[in-house]
mmCIF file of C-alpha atoms in Angstrom:
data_model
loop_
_atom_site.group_PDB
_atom_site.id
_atom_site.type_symbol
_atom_site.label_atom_id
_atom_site.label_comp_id
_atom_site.label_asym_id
_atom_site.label_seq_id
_atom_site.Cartn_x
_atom_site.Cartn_y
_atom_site.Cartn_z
ATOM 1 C CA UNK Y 1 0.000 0.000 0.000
ATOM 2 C CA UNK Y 2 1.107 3.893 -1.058
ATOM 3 C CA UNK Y 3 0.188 7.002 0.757
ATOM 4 C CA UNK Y 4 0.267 10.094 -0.982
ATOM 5 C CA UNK Y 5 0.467 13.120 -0.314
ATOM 6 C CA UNK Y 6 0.315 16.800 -2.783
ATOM 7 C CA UNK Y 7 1.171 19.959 -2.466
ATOM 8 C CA UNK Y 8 2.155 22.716 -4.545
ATOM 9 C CA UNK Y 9 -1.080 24.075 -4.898
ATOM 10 C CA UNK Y 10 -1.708 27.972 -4.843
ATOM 11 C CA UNK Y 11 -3.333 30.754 -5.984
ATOM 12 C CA UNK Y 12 -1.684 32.627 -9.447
ATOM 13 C CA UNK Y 13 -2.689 34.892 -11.927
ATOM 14 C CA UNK Y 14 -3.459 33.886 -15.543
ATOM 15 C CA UNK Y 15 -0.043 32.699 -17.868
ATOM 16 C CA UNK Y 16 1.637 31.586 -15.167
ATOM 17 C CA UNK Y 17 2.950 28.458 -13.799
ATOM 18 C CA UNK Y 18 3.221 25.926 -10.734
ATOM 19 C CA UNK Y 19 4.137 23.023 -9.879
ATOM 20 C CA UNK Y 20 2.648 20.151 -7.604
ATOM 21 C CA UNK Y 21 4.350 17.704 -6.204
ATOM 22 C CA UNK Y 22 3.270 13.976 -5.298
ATOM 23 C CA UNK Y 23 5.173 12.515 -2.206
ATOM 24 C CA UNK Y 24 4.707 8.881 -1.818
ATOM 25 C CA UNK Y 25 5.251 6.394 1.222
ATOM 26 C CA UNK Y 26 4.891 3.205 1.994
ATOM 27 C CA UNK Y 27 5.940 1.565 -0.722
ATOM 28 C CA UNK Y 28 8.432 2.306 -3.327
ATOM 29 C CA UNK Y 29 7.132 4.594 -5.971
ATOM 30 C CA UNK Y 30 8.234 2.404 -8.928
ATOM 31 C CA UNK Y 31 5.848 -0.313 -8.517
ATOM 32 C CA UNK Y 32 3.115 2.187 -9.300
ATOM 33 C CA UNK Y 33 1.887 3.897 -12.513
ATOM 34 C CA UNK Y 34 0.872 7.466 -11.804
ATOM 35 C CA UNK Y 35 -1.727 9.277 -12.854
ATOM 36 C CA UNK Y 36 -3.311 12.996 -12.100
ATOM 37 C CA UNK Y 37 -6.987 14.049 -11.910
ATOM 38 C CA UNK Y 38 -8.540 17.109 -10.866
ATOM 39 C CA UNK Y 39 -12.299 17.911 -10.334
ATOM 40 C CA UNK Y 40 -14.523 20.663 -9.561
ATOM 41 C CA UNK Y 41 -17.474 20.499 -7.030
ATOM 42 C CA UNK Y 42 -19.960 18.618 -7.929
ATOM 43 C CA UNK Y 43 -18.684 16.979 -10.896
ATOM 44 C CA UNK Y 44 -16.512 13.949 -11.945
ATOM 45 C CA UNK Y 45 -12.855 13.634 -11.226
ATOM 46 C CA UNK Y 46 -10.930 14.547 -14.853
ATOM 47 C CA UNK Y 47 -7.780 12.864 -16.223
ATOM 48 C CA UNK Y 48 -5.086 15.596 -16.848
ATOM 49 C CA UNK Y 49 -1.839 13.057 -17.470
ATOM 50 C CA UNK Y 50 -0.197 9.874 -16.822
ATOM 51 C CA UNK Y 51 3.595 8.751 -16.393
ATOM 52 C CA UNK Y 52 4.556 5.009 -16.489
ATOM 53 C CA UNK Y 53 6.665 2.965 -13.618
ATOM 54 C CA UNK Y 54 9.746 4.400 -15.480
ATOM 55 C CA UNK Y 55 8.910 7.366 -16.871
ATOM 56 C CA UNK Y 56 9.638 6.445 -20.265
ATOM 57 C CA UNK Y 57 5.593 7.325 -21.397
ATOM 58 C CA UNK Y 58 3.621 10.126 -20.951
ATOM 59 C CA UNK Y 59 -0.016 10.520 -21.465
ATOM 60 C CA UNK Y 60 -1.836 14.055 -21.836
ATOM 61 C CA UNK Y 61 -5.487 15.187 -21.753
ATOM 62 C CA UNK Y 62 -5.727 17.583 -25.067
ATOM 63 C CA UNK Y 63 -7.006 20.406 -22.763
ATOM 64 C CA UNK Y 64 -3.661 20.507 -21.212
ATOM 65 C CA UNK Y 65 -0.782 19.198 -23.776
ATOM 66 C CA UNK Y 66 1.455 21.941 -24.433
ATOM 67 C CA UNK Y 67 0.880 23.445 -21.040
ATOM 68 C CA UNK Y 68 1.251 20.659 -18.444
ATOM 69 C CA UNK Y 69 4.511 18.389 -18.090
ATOM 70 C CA UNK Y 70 4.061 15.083 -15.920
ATOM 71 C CA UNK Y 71 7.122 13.533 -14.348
ATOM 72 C CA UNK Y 72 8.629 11.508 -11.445
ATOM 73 C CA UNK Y 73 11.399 10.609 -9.422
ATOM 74 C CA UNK Y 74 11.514 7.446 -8.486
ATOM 75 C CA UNK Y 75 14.805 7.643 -6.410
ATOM 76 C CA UNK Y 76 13.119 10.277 -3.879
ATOM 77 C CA UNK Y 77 9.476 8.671 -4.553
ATOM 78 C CA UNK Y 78 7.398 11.896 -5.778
ATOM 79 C CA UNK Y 79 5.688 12.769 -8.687
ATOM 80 C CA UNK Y 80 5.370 15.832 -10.337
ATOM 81 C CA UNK Y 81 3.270 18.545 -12.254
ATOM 82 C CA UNK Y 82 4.496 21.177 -13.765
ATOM 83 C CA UNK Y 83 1.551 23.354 -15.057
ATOM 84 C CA UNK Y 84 2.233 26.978 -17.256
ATOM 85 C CA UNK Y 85 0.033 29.128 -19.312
ATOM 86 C CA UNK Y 86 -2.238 28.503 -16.850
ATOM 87 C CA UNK Y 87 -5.692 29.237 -17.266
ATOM 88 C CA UNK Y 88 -8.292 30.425 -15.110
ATOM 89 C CA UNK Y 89 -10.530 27.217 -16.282
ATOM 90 C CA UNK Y 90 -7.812 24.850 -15.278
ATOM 91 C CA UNK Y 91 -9.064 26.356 -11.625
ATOM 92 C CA UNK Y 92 -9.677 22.871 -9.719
ATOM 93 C CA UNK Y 93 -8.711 20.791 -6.972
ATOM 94 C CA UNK Y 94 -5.953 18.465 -8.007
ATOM 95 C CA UNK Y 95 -5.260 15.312 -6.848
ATOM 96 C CA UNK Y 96 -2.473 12.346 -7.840
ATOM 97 C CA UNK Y 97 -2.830 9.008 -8.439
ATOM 98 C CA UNK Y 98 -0.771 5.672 -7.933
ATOM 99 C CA UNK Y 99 -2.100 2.231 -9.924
ATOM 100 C CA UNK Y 100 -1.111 -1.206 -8.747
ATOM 101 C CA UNK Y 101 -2.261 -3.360 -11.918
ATOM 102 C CA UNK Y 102 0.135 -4.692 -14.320
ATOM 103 C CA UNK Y 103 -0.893 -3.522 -16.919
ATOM 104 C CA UNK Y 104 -2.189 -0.837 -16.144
ATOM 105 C CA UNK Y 105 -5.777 0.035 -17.531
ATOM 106 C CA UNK Y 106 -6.764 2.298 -19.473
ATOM 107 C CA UNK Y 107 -4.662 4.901 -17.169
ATOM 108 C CA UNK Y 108 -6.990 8.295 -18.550
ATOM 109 C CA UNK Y 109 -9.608 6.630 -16.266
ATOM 110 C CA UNK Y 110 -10.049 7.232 -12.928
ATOM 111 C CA UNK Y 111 -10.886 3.611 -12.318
ATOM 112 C CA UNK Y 112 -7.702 2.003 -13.109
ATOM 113 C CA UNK Y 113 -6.179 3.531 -9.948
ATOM 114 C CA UNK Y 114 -5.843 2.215 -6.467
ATOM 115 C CA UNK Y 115 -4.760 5.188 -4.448
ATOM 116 C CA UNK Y 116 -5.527 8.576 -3.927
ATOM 117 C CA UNK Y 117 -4.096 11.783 -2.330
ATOM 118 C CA UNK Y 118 -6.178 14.568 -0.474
ATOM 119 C CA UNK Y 119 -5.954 16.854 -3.319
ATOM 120 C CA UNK Y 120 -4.708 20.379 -3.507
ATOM 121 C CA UNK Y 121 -6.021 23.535 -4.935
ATOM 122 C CA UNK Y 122 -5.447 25.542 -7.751
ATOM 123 C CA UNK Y 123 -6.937 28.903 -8.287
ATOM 124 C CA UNK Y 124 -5.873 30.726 -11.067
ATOM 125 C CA UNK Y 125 -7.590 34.175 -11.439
ATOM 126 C CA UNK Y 126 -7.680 36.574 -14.688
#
């Protein structure tokens, strides 16, 4: 079993950047496939990218390629995010994601992973 944990989160204006970080414990962060999602209230969690156990692959939801960059360390067990040209849509509560399943499933789907973090909040205002 993984715990994770984000942070990173903030409040910035419109074109700019941050980046969230993933910290994971427990269990070694290669043996997990690693997703993030973010959601607004009310309304289903949404795939924004992917990164395999070695970091080799990448997957990107269209509303953020070209903006968002996912990537990990697996010697220091975190994820990351790096988000610029942010938006003021791409306002949300962010959360990451570890899968367990070899293969993985279809990893733009929320389903195919087994743990969660608490999330942490983005605001970006125009």
């Amino acid at each position: 079993q993984v715990q994770l944990v984000e942070s990173g989160g903030g409040s910035v204006q419109a074109g700019g950047s941050l980046r969230l970080s993933c910290a994971a414990s427990g269990r070694t962060l290669s043996s997990y496939f690693m997703g993030w999602f973010r959601q607004a209230p009310g309304k289903e969690r949404e795939f924004v990218g992917a990164i395999s156990r070695s970091g080799g692959s990448t997957y990107y939801a269209d509303s953020v390629k070209g903006r968002f960059t996912i990537s990990r360390d697996n010697a220091k067990n975190m994820v990351y995010l790096q988000m610029n040209m942010l938006k003021p849509e791409d306002t949300l509560v962010y959360y990451c994601a570890a899968a367990a399943r070899i293969p993985v499933l279809d990893p733009k789907k929320f389903i195919a992973y087994d743990y969660w973090g608490q999330g942490t909040q983005v605001t970006v205002s125009s």
